[in-house]
């Protein structure tokens, strides 16, 4: 039982680390396109890892209800498909409206 | 173990607070829309963690629904900003 | 295996019924029969959204897609470690540029799969897709991920292998 708790804490820790990296990237990067790089990738994986850790916890703590892990798995798959699509839609809108990308050596935006 | 869920929830709330700065201070509407999308994704994670902390299994359905609403909201906003209107 | 349109109807009905059973969790007769009626109505209204046209060999493509997903999951983990290195480094080594290239993919589903894979892999996000010539505009965060996409072209080859749409 302690091993399962250890694995769940490891998943939660890794997920929290990537979530924080996503937020810090949102503050630190100098341009709109690079900020989308940080959030579109790190937020998805961080959330996916946290929910997968909770799914493992549910499988061992409440073994009588097998439908709830299936629901959480569908949530993870949906976030993995939906977040990159929303990122691409925002980037396409910014590119067509004329937001200029940042090159090395310019000022922050 | 339940205490670890509370700590996780609080740390995700701190991450939401960090993203809130970009909503307020982002120059232009695109930075603000991206930051609102990020806050929506973190809200889904927070709902699942709180579902386990408070031992209420109905929060997962709310999280699933909010994931879809957040996705459709961001797509509609991007379409409006690109074209100037929503219909052809 | 089956014709394109019938396969679309059967696949949509099965997916809808699976989600009904998954999300409700009740297995008595009333809920199952009302689930079947609702799935039939939804399938009748929107059966041509998932599988378009009369494309061949749908079943084989689904199997190959299921085999492509673990490789993509490994690329997602690599991508996030790369972004974490660039964010937390004190000097922040980024050098953004925009690339464009052409591929041999023409079908709608394969273009969407490649665009999602490019967004989820280290250092690149898709900006624009032009479906007539299979042209992609991609924003890369540094020179090495952009070169991996432009010069090596591993990902385009893998997606073309899944959907069997090679050079014409």
Short mmCIF file of C-alpha atoms in Angstrom, two decimals:
data_model
loop_
_atom_site.label_atom_id
_atom_site.label_comp_id
_atom_site.label_asym_id
_atom_site.label_seq_id
_atom_site.Cartn_x
_atom_site.Cartn_y
_atom_site.Cartn_z
CA UNK A 1 0.00 0.00 0.00
CA UNK A 2 2.86 2.36 0.76
CA UNK A 3 4.32 1.65 -2.70
CA UNK A 4 1.07 2.71 -4.38
CA UNK A 5 0.97 5.89 -2.30
CA UNK A 6 4.59 6.59 -3.26
CA UNK A 7 3.84 6.21 -6.98
CA UNK A 8 0.79 8.48 -6.70
CA UNK A 9 2.84 11.14 -4.89
CA UNK A 10 5.50 10.89 -7.64
CA UNK A 11 2.90 11.46 -10.36
CA UNK A 12 1.39 14.39 -8.46
CA UNK A 13 4.82 15.92 -7.91
CA UNK A 14 5.81 15.67 -11.58
CA UNK A 15 2.45 17.07 -12.67
CA UNK A 16 2.75 20.01 -10.28
CA UNK A 17 6.30 20.73 -11.50
CA UNK A 18 5.19 20.93 -15.15
CA UNK A 19 2.15 23.06 -14.23
CA UNK A 20 4.38 25.55 -12.46
CA UNK A 21 6.84 25.59 -15.37
CA UNK A 22 3.93 26.44 -17.65
CA UNK A 23 2.86 29.38 -15.47
CA UNK A 24 6.40 30.70 -15.06
CA UNK A 25 6.88 30.48 -18.83
CA UNK A 26 3.73 32.54 -19.28
CA UNK A 27 5.32 35.29 -17.17
CA UNK A 28 8.90 35.08 -18.38
CA UNK A 29 8.80 34.78 -22.17
CA UNK A 30 9.03 38.00 -24.20
CA UNK A 31 6.43 37.47 -26.92
CA UNK A 32 2.91 36.07 -27.51
CA UNK A 33 4.02 33.18 -29.76
CA UNK A 34 6.66 31.95 -27.31
CA UNK A 35 4.21 32.16 -24.40
CA UNK A 36 1.88 29.84 -26.28
CA UNK A 37 4.79 27.41 -26.63
CA UNK A 38 5.13 27.27 -22.86
CA UNK A 39 1.47 26.89 -21.97
CA UNK A 40 0.28 24.71 -24.84
CA UNK A 41 2.75 21.95 -24.04
CA UNK A 42 3.41 22.11 -20.30
CA UNK A 43 -0.12 22.72 -19.11
CA UNK A 44 -1.45 19.72 -21.03
CA UNK A 45 1.11 17.24 -19.76
CA UNK A 46 1.06 18.55 -16.18
CA UNK A 47 -2.71 18.20 -15.95
CA UNK A 48 -2.58 14.79 -17.59
CA UNK A 49 -0.01 13.51 -15.09
CA UNK A 50 -1.98 14.79 -12.07
CA UNK A 51 -5.22 13.19 -13.26
CA UNK A 52 -3.41 9.92 -14.10
CA UNK A 53 -1.97 9.84 -10.57
CA UNK A 54 -5.45 10.30 -9.09
CA UNK A 55 -6.75 7.56 -11.38
CA UNK A 56 -4.16 5.14 -9.95
CA UNK A 57 -5.16 6.17 -6.43
CA UNK A 58 -8.81 5.46 -7.23
CA UNK A 59 -8.06 2.02 -8.66
CA UNK A 60 -6.49 0.89 -5.39
CA UNK A 61 -8.55 2.74 -2.81
CA UNK A 62 -12.07 2.19 -4.15
CA UNK A 63 -11.96 -1.00 -6.23
CA UNK A 64 -15.72 -1.37 -6.47
CA UNK A 65 -16.46 1.36 -9.01
CA UNK A 66 -14.61 0.77 -12.31
CA UNK A 67 -16.50 3.39 -14.30
CA UNK A 68 -14.96 6.43 -12.63
CA UNK A 69 -11.39 5.66 -13.86
CA UNK A 70 -12.80 5.29 -17.38
CA UNK A 71 -14.42 8.72 -17.07
CA UNK A 72 -11.13 10.26 -15.90
CA UNK A 73 -9.26 8.55 -18.76
CA UNK A 74 -11.67 10.10 -21.24
CA UNK A 75 -11.06 13.49 -19.61
CA UNK A 76 -7.29 13.09 -20.09
CA UNK A 77 -7.71 12.12 -23.75
CA UNK A 78 -10.03 15.05 -24.36
CA UNK A 79 -7.57 17.54 -22.84
CA UNK A 80 -4.73 16.04 -24.93
CA UNK A 81 -6.68 16.65 -28.14
CA UNK A 82 -8.40 19.92 -27.22
CA UNK A 83 -5.52 21.98 -25.82
CA UNK A 84 -3.23 21.85 -28.90
CA UNK A 85 -6.21 22.61 -31.15
CA UNK A 86 -7.11 25.71 -29.12
CA UNK A 87 -3.44 26.78 -29.15
CA UNK A 88 -3.29 26.42 -32.94
CA UNK A 89 -6.55 28.38 -33.38
CA UNK A 90 -5.25 31.28 -31.27
CA UNK A 91 -1.92 31.33 -33.10
CA UNK A 92 -3.64 31.33 -36.50
CA UNK A 93 -5.85 34.26 -35.45
CA UNK A 94 -2.84 36.23 -34.21
CA UNK A 95 -0.82 35.53 -37.37
CA UNK A 96 -3.60 36.59 -39.71
CA UNK A 97 -4.37 39.74 -37.72
CA UNK A 98 -0.74 40.84 -37.92
CA UNK A 99 0.88 40.34 -34.50
CA UNK A 100 4.62 40.52 -35.15
CA UNK A 101 6.88 37.68 -33.90
CA UNK A 102 9.85 38.50 -31.70
CA UNK A 103 13.41 38.06 -32.94
CA UNK A 104 16.55 37.79 -30.86
CA UNK A 105 17.71 41.18 -29.63
CA UNK A 106 14.47 43.15 -29.61
CA UNK A 107 12.61 44.61 -26.67
CA UNK A 108 10.08 42.66 -24.62
CA UNK A 109 6.42 42.92 -25.58
CA UNK B 1 -2.78 11.04 1.95
CA UNK B 2 -5.78 13.33 2.11
CA UNK B 3 -3.47 16.06 3.39
CA UNK B 4 -1.36 15.72 0.21
CA UNK B 5 -4.48 16.40 -1.88
CA UNK B 6 -5.07 19.61 0.07
CA UNK B 7 -1.47 20.73 -0.54
CA UNK B 8 -1.81 19.92 -4.27
CA UNK B 9 -5.00 21.97 -4.50
CA UNK B 10 -3.38 24.94 -2.79
CA UNK B 11 -0.36 24.81 -5.11
CA UNK B 12 -2.59 24.73 -8.20
CA UNK B 13 -4.41 27.77 -6.79
CA UNK B 14 -1.03 29.55 -6.52
CA UNK B 15 -0.34 28.69 -10.18
CA UNK B 16 -3.74 30.16 -11.13
CA UNK B 17 -2.77 33.33 -9.28
CA UNK B 18 0.48 33.54 -11.28
CA UNK B 19 -1.44 33.30 -14.56
CA UNK B 20 -3.83 36.03 -13.40
CA UNK B 21 -1.01 38.56 -13.78
CA UNK B 22 -0.89 37.88 -17.50
CA UNK B 23 -4.65 38.45 -17.78
CA UNK B 24 -4.29 41.89 -16.22
CA UNK B 25 -1.04 43.08 -17.78
CA UNK B 26 -0.81 41.35 -21.18
CA UNK B 27 -0.46 43.94 -23.94
CA UNK B 28 -3.38 43.27 -26.23
CA UNK B 29 -6.31 40.87 -26.35
CA UNK B 30 -4.42 37.75 -27.51
CA UNK B 31 -2.28 37.43 -24.39
CA UNK B 32 -5.37 37.78 -22.23
CA UNK B 33 -7.28 35.11 -24.16
CA UNK B 34 -4.38 32.65 -23.89
CA UNK B 35 -4.11 33.27 -20.14
CA UNK B 36 -7.87 32.71 -19.67
CA UNK B 37 -7.55 29.39 -21.51
CA UNK B 38 -4.72 28.41 -19.14
CA UNK B 39 -6.84 29.33 -16.09
CA UNK B 40 -9.66 27.18 -17.46
CA UNK B 41 -7.39 24.16 -17.86
CA UNK B 42 -6.07 24.55 -14.32
CA UNK B 43 -9.62 24.83 -13.01
CA UNK B 44 -10.39 21.38 -14.44
CA UNK B 45 -7.42 19.89 -12.58
CA UNK B 46 -8.45 21.69 -9.39
CA UNK B 47 -11.98 20.30 -9.66
CA UNK B 48 -10.71 16.70 -9.94
CA UNK B 49 -8.34 17.12 -6.97
CA UNK B 50 -11.08 18.67 -4.83
CA UNK B 51 -13.41 15.84 -5.83
CA UNK B 52 -11.00 13.43 -4.20
CA UNK B 53 -10.36 15.64 -1.17
CA UNK B 54 -14.04 16.21 -0.32
CA UNK B 55 -15.02 12.65 -1.37
CA UNK B 56 -17.75 13.78 -3.78
CA UNK B 57 -17.73 11.79 -7.03
CA UNK B 58 -20.00 14.23 -8.89
CA UNK B 59 -17.22 16.78 -9.37
CA UNK B 60 -15.74 14.69 -12.21
CA UNK B 61 -18.81 15.22 -14.37
CA UNK B 62 -18.58 18.95 -13.77
CA UNK B 63 -14.87 18.86 -14.72
CA UNK B 64 -15.67 17.03 -17.99
CA UNK B 65 -18.34 19.55 -18.88
CA UNK B 66 -16.14 22.53 -18.07
CA UNK B 67 -13.33 21.12 -20.23
CA UNK B 68 -15.67 21.16 -23.22
CA UNK B 69 -17.03 24.63 -22.44
CA UNK B 70 -13.52 26.07 -22.09
CA UNK B 71 -12.42 24.54 -25.40
CA UNK B 72 -15.44 25.82 -27.33
CA UNK B 73 -15.12 29.27 -25.72
CA UNK B 74 -11.50 29.65 -26.78
CA UNK B 75 -12.25 28.50 -30.34
CA UNK B 76 -15.16 30.93 -30.69
CA UNK B 77 -13.02 33.80 -29.41
CA UNK B 78 -10.20 32.96 -31.83
CA UNK B 79 -12.65 32.78 -34.75
CA UNK B 80 -14.13 36.17 -33.86
CA UNK B 81 -10.72 37.82 -33.52
CA UNK B 82 -9.64 36.42 -36.89
CA UNK B 83 -12.65 37.37 -39.00
CA UNK B 84 -14.41 40.25 -37.25
CA UNK B 85 -17.71 38.37 -37.05
CA UNK B 86 -18.85 34.83 -36.29
CA UNK B 87 -20.96 34.03 -39.35
CA UNK B 88 -19.84 34.25 -42.95
CA UNK C 1 -13.10 -4.12 -44.92
CA UNK C 2 -16.47 -2.38 -45.02
CA UNK C 3 -17.61 0.38 -47.33
CA UNK C 4 -16.81 3.91 -46.13
CA UNK C 5 -20.32 5.16 -45.36
CA UNK C 6 -21.61 2.06 -43.55
CA UNK C 7 -18.44 1.93 -41.50
CA UNK C 8 -19.06 5.54 -40.49
CA UNK C 9 -22.60 4.80 -39.29
CA UNK C 10 -21.59 1.71 -37.29
CA UNK C 11 -18.54 3.42 -35.76
CA UNK C 12 -20.52 6.52 -34.71
CA UNK C 13 -23.28 4.40 -33.16
CA UNK C 14 -20.80 2.25 -31.21
CA UNK C 15 -18.92 5.27 -29.88
CA UNK C 16 -22.13 7.01 -28.78
CA UNK C 17 -23.43 3.88 -27.04
CA UNK C 18 -20.10 3.42 -25.28
CA UNK C 19 -20.17 6.96 -23.95
CA UNK C 20 -23.78 6.61 -22.78
CA UNK C 21 -22.95 3.51 -20.74
CA UNK C 22 -19.73 5.07 -19.46
CA UNK C 23 -21.20 8.35 -18.29
CA UNK C 24 -24.43 7.06 -16.74
CA UNK C 25 -23.25 3.89 -15.01
CA UNK C 26 -26.72 2.34 -14.72
CA UNK C 27 -27.51 -0.92 -16.43
CA UNK C 28 -31.26 -1.46 -15.96
CA UNK C 29 -33.60 -1.86 -18.93
CA UNK C 30 -35.13 1.62 -18.96
CA UNK C 31 -31.82 3.46 -19.16
CA UNK C 32 -30.31 1.13 -21.75
CA UNK C 33 -33.32 1.34 -24.09
CA UNK C 34 -33.52 5.13 -23.83
CA UNK C 35 -29.75 5.19 -24.48
CA UNK C 36 -30.21 3.17 -27.66
CA UNK C 37 -32.96 5.52 -28.87
CA UNK C 38 -30.84 8.63 -28.21
CA UNK C 39 -27.80 7.06 -29.90
CA UNK C 40 -29.90 6.25 -32.98
CA UNK C 41 -31.16 9.84 -33.26
CA UNK C 42 -27.67 11.31 -32.90
CA UNK C 43 -26.20 8.83 -35.41
CA UNK C 44 -28.95 9.60 -37.90
CA UNK C 45 -28.23 13.32 -37.69
CA UNK C 46 -24.43 13.31 -37.76
CA UNK C 47 -23.04 10.06 -39.12
CA UNK C 48 -20.89 11.69 -41.77
CA UNK C 49 -18.85 13.89 -39.45
CA UNK C 50 -16.38 11.29 -38.24
CA UNK C 51 -15.63 9.30 -41.39
CA UNK C 52 -15.69 11.32 -44.57
CA UNK C 53 -16.44 10.02 -48.01
CA UNK C 54 -15.61 6.66 -49.44
CA UNK C 55 -12.06 6.15 -48.24
CA UNK C 56 -10.71 2.63 -48.33
CA UNK C 57 -9.12 0.48 -45.65
CA UNK C 58 -10.53 2.33 -42.62
CA UNK C 59 -9.97 -0.54 -40.22
CA UNK C 60 -6.30 -0.87 -41.13
CA UNK C 61 -5.80 2.87 -40.67
CA UNK C 62 -7.34 2.73 -37.19
CA UNK C 63 -4.98 -0.08 -36.15
CA UNK C 64 -1.93 1.82 -37.44
CA UNK C 65 -3.10 4.96 -35.64
CA UNK C 66 -3.32 3.02 -32.37
CA UNK C 67 0.28 1.88 -32.89
CA UNK C 68 1.49 5.44 -33.62
CA UNK C 69 0.24 6.85 -30.32
CA UNK C 70 2.93 5.46 -27.91
CA UNK C 71 5.73 7.03 -30.02
CA UNK C 72 3.88 10.32 -29.88
CA UNK C 73 3.49 10.06 -26.10
CA UNK C 74 7.27 9.69 -25.75
CA UNK C 75 7.72 12.80 -27.93
CA UNK C 76 5.34 14.73 -25.65
CA UNK C 77 7.47 13.92 -22.58
CA UNK C 78 10.66 14.96 -24.43
CA UNK C 79 8.99 18.19 -25.54
CA UNK C 80 8.04 19.17 -22.03
CA UNK C 81 11.52 18.49 -20.65
CA UNK C 82 12.89 20.71 -23.43
CA UNK C 83 10.48 23.55 -22.64
CA UNK C 84 11.22 23.23 -18.91
CA UNK C 85 14.95 23.58 -19.66
CA UNK C 86 14.34 26.71 -21.75
CA UNK C 87 12.04 28.33 -19.18
CA UNK C 88 14.14 27.71 -16.08
CA UNK C 89 17.57 28.51 -17.59
CA UNK C 90 18.76 31.91 -16.31
CA UNK C 91 19.67 33.13 -19.80
CA UNK C 92 16.55 31.73 -21.57
CA UNK C 93 18.07 30.38 -24.85
CA UNK C 94 15.31 30.99 -27.40
CA UNK C 95 15.61 32.23 -31.01
CA UNK C 96 12.19 32.06 -32.70
CA UNK C 97 11.71 31.68 -36.43
CA UNK C 98 8.93 30.73 -38.85
CA UNK C 99 9.35 27.79 -41.27
CA UNK C 100 7.21 26.57 -44.15
CA UNK C 101 7.30 23.22 -45.90
CA UNK C 102 5.16 20.96 -48.08
CA UNK C 103 4.03 17.41 -47.38
CA UNK C 104 2.39 14.66 -49.37
CA UNK C 105 -0.74 14.41 -47.18
CA UNK C 106 -4.08 15.49 -48.62
CA UNK C 107 -6.81 13.89 -46.49
CA UNK C 108 -8.46 15.95 -43.76
CA UNK C 109 -7.86 13.57 -40.87
CA UNK C 110 -4.19 13.06 -41.71
CA UNK C 111 -3.56 16.83 -41.91
CA UNK C 112 -5.19 17.29 -38.50
CA UNK C 113 -3.11 14.44 -37.01
CA UNK C 114 0.12 15.95 -38.33
CA UNK C 115 -0.82 19.45 -37.07
CA UNK C 116 -1.56 18.11 -33.58
CA UNK C 117 1.66 16.09 -33.55
CA UNK C 118 3.71 19.13 -34.58
CA UNK C 119 2.10 21.16 -31.78
CA UNK C 120 2.84 18.48 -29.19
CA UNK C 121 6.49 17.83 -30.15
CA UNK C 122 9.58 19.70 -28.93
CA UNK C 123 9.77 23.31 -29.93
CA UNK C 124 7.25 23.71 -32.77
CA UNK C 125 3.64 24.89 -33.13
CA UNK C 126 1.57 24.84 -36.36
CA UNK C 127 0.38 28.25 -37.53
CA UNK C 128 -1.38 27.67 -40.86
CA UNK C 129 -2.39 24.66 -42.92
CA UNK C 130 -3.20 24.90 -46.64
CA UNK C 131 -5.11 21.72 -47.66
CA UNK C 132 -4.68 21.93 -51.46
CA UNK C 133 -0.93 21.42 -51.55
CA UNK C 134 -0.39 20.11 -48.02
CA UNK C 135 1.61 23.17 -47.01
CA UNK C 136 2.41 23.92 -43.34
CA UNK C 137 3.58 27.12 -41.70
CA UNK C 138 5.28 26.33 -38.39
CA UNK C 139 6.66 28.54 -35.62
CA UNK C 140 9.81 27.07 -34.10
CA UNK C 141 11.29 28.24 -30.82
CA UNK C 142 14.96 27.63 -31.73
CA UNK C 143 17.02 26.39 -34.64
CA UNK C 144 17.39 22.70 -33.63
CA UNK C 145 13.70 21.72 -33.40
CA UNK C 146 13.03 23.59 -36.64
CA UNK C 147 15.81 21.69 -38.39
CA UNK C 148 14.52 18.38 -37.02
CA UNK C 149 11.20 19.11 -38.72
CA UNK C 150 12.48 20.67 -41.94
CA UNK C 151 15.54 18.56 -42.76
CA UNK C 152 14.98 15.15 -41.13
CA UNK C 153 11.22 14.91 -41.77
CA UNK C 154 10.75 11.92 -39.47
CA UNK C 155 7.29 12.95 -38.34
CA UNK C 156 5.92 13.49 -41.83
CA UNK C 157 7.15 10.03 -42.85
CA UNK C 158 5.53 8.43 -39.80
CA UNK C 159 2.13 10.08 -40.35
CA UNK C 160 2.27 9.24 -44.07
CA UNK C 161 2.93 5.62 -43.08
CA UNK C 162 -0.11 5.59 -40.81
CA UNK C 163 -2.49 6.94 -43.44
CA UNK C 164 -0.72 5.45 -46.48
CA UNK C 165 -0.54 8.74 -48.41
CA UNK C 166 2.96 8.76 -49.81
CA UNK C 167 4.42 10.86 -52.63
CA UNK C 168 2.32 11.06 -55.73
#
